[in-house]
CSV table of C-alpha atoms in Angstrom, one decimal:
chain,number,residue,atom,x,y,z
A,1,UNK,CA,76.8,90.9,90.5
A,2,UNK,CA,76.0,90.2,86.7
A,3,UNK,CA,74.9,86.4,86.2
A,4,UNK,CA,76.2,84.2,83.3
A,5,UNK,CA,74.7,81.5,82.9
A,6,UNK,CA,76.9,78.2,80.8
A,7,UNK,CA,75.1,75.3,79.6
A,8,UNK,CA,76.0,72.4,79.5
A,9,UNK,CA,77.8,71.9,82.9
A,10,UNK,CA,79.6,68.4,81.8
A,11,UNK,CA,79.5,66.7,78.6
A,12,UNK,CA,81.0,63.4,77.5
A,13,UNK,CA,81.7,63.0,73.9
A,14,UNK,CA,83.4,60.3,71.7
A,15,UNK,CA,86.9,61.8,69.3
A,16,UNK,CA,85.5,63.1,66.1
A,17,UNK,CA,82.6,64.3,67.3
A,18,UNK,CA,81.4,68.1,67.6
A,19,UNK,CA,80.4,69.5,70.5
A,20,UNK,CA,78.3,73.3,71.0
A,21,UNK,CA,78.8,75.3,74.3
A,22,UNK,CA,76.8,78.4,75.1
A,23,UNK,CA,77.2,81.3,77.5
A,24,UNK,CA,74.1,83.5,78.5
A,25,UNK,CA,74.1,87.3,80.3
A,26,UNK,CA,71.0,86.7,81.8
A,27,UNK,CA,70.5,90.2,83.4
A,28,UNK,CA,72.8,92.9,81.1
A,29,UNK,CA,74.2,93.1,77.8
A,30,UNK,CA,77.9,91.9,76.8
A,31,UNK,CA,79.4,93.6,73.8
A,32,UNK,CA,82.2,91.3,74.7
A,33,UNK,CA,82.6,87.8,76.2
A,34,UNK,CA,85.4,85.8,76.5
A,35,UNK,CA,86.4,82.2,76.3
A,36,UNK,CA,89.0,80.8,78.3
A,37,UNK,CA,89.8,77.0,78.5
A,38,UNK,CA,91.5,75.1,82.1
A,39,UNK,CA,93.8,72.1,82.4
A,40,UNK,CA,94.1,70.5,85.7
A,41,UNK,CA,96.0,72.9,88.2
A,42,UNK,CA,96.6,75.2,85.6
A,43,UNK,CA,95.8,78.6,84.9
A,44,UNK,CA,92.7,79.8,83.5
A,45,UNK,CA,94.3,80.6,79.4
A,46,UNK,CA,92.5,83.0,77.1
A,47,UNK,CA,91.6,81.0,74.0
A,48,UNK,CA,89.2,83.9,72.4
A,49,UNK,CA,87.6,87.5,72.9
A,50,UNK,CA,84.1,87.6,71.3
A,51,UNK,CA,82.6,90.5,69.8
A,52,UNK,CA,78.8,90.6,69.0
A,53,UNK,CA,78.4,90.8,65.4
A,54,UNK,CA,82.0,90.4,64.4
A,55,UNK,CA,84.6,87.8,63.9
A,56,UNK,CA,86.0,86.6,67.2
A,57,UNK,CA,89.7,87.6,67.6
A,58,UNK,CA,91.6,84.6,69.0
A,59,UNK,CA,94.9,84.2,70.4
A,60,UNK,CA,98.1,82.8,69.7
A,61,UNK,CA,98.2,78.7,69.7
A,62,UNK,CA,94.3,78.7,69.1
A,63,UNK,CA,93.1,77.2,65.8
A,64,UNK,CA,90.2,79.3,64.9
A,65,UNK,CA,88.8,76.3,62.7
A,66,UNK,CA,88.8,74.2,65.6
A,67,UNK,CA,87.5,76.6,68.1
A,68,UNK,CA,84.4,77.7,66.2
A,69,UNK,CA,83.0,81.1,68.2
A,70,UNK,CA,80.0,82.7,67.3
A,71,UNK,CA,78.6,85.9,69.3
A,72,UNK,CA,75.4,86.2,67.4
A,73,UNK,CA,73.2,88.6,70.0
A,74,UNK,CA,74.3,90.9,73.0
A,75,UNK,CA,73.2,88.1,75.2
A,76,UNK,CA,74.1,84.9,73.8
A,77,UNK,CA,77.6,83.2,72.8
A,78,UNK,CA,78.8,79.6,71.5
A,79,UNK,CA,81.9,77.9,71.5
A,80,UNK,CA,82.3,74.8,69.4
A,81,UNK,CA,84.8,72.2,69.7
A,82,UNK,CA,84.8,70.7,66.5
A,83,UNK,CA,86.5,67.3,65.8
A,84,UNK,CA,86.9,66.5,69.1
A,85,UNK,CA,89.8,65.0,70.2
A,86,UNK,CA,91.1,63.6,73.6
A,87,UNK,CA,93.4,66.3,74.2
A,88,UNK,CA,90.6,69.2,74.0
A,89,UNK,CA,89.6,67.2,77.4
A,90,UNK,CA,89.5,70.6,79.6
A,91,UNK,CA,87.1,72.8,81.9
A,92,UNK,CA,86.0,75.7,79.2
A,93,UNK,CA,84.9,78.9,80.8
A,94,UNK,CA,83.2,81.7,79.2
A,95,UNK,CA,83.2,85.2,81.0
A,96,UNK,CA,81.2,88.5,79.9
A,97,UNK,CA,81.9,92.1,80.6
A,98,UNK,CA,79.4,94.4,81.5
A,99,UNK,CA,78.4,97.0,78.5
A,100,UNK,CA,77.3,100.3,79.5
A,101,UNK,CA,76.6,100.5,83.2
A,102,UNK,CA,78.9,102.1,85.6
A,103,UNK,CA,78.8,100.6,88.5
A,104,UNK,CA,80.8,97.9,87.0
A,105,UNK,CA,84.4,98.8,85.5
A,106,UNK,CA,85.9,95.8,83.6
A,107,UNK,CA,85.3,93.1,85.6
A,108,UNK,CA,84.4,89.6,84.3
A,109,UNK,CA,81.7,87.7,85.7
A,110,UNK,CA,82.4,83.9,84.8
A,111,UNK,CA,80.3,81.2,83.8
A,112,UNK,CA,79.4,77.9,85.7
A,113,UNK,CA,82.0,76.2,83.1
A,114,UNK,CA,81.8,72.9,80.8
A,115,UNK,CA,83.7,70.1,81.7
A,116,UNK,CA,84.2,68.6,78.4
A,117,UNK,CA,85.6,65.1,78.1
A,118,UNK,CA,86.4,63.4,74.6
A,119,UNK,CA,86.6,59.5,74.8
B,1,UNK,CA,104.3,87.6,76.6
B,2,UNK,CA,102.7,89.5,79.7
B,3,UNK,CA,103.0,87.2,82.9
B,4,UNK,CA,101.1,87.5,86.2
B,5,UNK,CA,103.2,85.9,88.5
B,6,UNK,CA,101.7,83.7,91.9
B,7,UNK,CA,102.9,81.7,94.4
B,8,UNK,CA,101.4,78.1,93.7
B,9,UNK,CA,101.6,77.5,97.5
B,10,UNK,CA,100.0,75.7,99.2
B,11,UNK,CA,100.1,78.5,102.0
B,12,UNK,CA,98.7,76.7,105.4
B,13,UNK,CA,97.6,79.1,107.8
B,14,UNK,CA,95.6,78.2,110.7
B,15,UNK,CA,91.4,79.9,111.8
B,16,UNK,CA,91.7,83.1,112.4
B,17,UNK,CA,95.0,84.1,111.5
B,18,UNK,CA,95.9,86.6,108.6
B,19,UNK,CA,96.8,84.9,105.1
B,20,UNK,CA,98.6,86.9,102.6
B,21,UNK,CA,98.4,86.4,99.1
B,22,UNK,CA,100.9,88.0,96.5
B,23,UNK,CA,101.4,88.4,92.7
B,24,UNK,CA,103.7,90.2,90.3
B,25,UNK,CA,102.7,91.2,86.9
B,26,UNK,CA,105.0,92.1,83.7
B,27,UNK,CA,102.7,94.5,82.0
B,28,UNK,CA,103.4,98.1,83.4
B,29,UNK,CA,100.3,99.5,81.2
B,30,UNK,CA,98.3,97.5,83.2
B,31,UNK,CA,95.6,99.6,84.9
B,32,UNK,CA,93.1,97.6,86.6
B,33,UNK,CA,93.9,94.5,88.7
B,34,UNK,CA,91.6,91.8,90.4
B,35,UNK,CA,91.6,89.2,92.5
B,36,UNK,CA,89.2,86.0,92.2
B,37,UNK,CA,88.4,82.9,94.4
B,38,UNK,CA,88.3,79.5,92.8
B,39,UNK,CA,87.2,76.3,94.3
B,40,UNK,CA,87.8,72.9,93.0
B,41,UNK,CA,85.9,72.5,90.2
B,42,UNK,CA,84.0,75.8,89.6
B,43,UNK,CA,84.4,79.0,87.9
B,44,UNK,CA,86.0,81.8,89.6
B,45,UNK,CA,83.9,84.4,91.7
B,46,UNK,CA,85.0,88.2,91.6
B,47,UNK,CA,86.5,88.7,95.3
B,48,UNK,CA,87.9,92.2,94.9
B,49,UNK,CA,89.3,94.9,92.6
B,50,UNK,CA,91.9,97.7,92.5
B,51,UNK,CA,92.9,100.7,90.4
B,52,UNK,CA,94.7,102.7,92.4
B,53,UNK,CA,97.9,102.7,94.6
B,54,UNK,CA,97.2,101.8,98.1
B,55,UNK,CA,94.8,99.7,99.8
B,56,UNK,CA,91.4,98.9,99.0
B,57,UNK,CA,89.6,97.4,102.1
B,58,UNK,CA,86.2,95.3,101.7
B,59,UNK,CA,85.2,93.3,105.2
B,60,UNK,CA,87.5,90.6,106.0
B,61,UNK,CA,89.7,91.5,102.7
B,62,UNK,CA,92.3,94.0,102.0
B,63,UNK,CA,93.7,95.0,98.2
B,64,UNK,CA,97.2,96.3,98.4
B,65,UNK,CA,98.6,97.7,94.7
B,66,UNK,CA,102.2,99.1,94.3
B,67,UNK,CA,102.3,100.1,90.4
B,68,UNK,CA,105.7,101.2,90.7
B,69,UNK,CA,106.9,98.0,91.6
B,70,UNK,CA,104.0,95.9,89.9
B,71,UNK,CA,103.3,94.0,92.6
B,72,UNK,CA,99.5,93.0,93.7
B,73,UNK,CA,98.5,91.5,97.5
B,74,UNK,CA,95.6,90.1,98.8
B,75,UNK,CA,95.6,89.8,102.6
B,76,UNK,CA,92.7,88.0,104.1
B,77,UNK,CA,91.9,88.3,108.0
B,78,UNK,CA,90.6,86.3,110.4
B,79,UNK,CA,90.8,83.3,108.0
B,80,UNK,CA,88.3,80.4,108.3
B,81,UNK,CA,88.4,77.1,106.4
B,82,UNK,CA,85.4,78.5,103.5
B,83,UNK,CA,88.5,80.3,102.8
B,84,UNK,CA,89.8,77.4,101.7
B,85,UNK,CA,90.8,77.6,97.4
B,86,UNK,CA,92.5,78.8,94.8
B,87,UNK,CA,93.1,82.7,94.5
B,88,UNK,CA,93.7,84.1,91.2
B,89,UNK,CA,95.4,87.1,90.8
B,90,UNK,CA,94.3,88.8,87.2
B,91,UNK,CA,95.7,91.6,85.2
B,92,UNK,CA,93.9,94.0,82.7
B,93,UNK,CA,96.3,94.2,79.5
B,94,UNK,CA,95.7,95.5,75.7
B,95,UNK,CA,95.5,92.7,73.5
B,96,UNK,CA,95.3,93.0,69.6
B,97,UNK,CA,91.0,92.8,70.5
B,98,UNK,CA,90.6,95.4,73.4
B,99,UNK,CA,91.7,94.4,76.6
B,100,UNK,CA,91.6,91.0,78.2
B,101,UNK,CA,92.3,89.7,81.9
B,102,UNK,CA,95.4,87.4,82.2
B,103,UNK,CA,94.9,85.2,84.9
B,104,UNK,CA,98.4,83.9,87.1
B,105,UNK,CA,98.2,80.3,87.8
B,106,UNK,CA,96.7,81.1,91.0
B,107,UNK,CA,97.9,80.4,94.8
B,108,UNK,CA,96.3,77.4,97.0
B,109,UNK,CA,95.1,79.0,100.4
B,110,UNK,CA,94.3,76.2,103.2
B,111,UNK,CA,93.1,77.3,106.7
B,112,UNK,CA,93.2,74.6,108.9
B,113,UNK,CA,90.6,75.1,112.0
């Protein structure tokens, strides 16, 4: 399958602070990644679908301002928790879609995921 | 609000038997339907998809889809304890940016050798 690559794995942060998380298509190009976040023994909840070269479109209960996306290249998008505060604590996952080859037909491949944790 | 509906489990079955996984989904534009496999701690990994009616059979894993019902199953034979984690049931819907999966909350398989 497609490989996404997520970096970094875990990160520890104290409240206030910002924090950057990327997400890499290492072998294909992704007009459109996605950004999910997990609590313990919960679902995986879309928080944003990213669109390279536009605005990301996020969903309901997200605060854009918070969640700062940025999908700059075909290859290459970052989720930043800004302000970081105890209750962003979570597993954030990005996922990517495969653009224009047709052996694949709309499934996600997911990254490793970031741990984040806000002291 | 489009669900996707899952079991939470745990469902214990022991090696070798045949462990059957089911989910229910709200959206009936949904088109495309997968199933992933989660273990503690990582990211899900893409176990099997299904567009049509039927059943869609890959090795050990069967895909059963019933659109007129909107109801998903994943059976799994001969289980072995690898099989051991958290199986997502996901839903392609239209969202106001394209389409999006929507994950259910997933249903806690442990095979007990």
């Amino acid at each position: 399958g497609a490989v996404v690559s997520q970096h970094p794995s875990r990160v520890i942060c104290k409240s206030g602070t910002s924090v950057k998380i990327e997400c890499r298509s290492l072998d294909f190009q992704a007009t459109t990644m996605f950004w999910y976040r997990q609590f313990p023994k919960q679902s995986l909840m879309l928080m944003a679908t990213s669109n390279e070269g536009s605005k990301a479109t996020y969903e309901q209960g997200v605060e854009k301002d918070k969640f700062l996306i940025n999908h700059a290249s075909l290859t290459l998008s970052t989720l930043t928790v800004t302000s970081a505060h105890p209750e962003d604590s979570s597993f954030y996952i990005c996922s990517a879609r495969v653009s224009g080859l047709q052996k694949y037909t709309g499934e996600l491949f997911f990254g490793e995921g970031s741990r984040l944790t806000v002291l | 609000q489009k669900e996707v509906e899952q079991n939470s489990g745990p469902l214990s079955v022991p090696e070798g038997a045949i462990a059957s996984l089911n989910c229910t989904y709200s959206d009936r534009g949904s088109q495309s339907f997968f199933w992933y496999r989660q273990y503690s701690g990582k990211s899900p990994e893409l176990i099997m998809f299904i567009y049509s009616n039927g059943d869609k059979e890959d090795g050990r894993f069967t895909a059963q889809l019933n659109k007129a019902s909107q109801y998903v199953s994943l059976l799994i034979r001969d289980s072995q304890p690898s099989d051991s984690a958290t199986y997502l049931c996901a839903v392609n819907s239209i969202n106001q940016a394209g389409t999006a999966l929507i994950f259910g909350k997933g249903t806690t398989l442990s095979v007990s050798s």
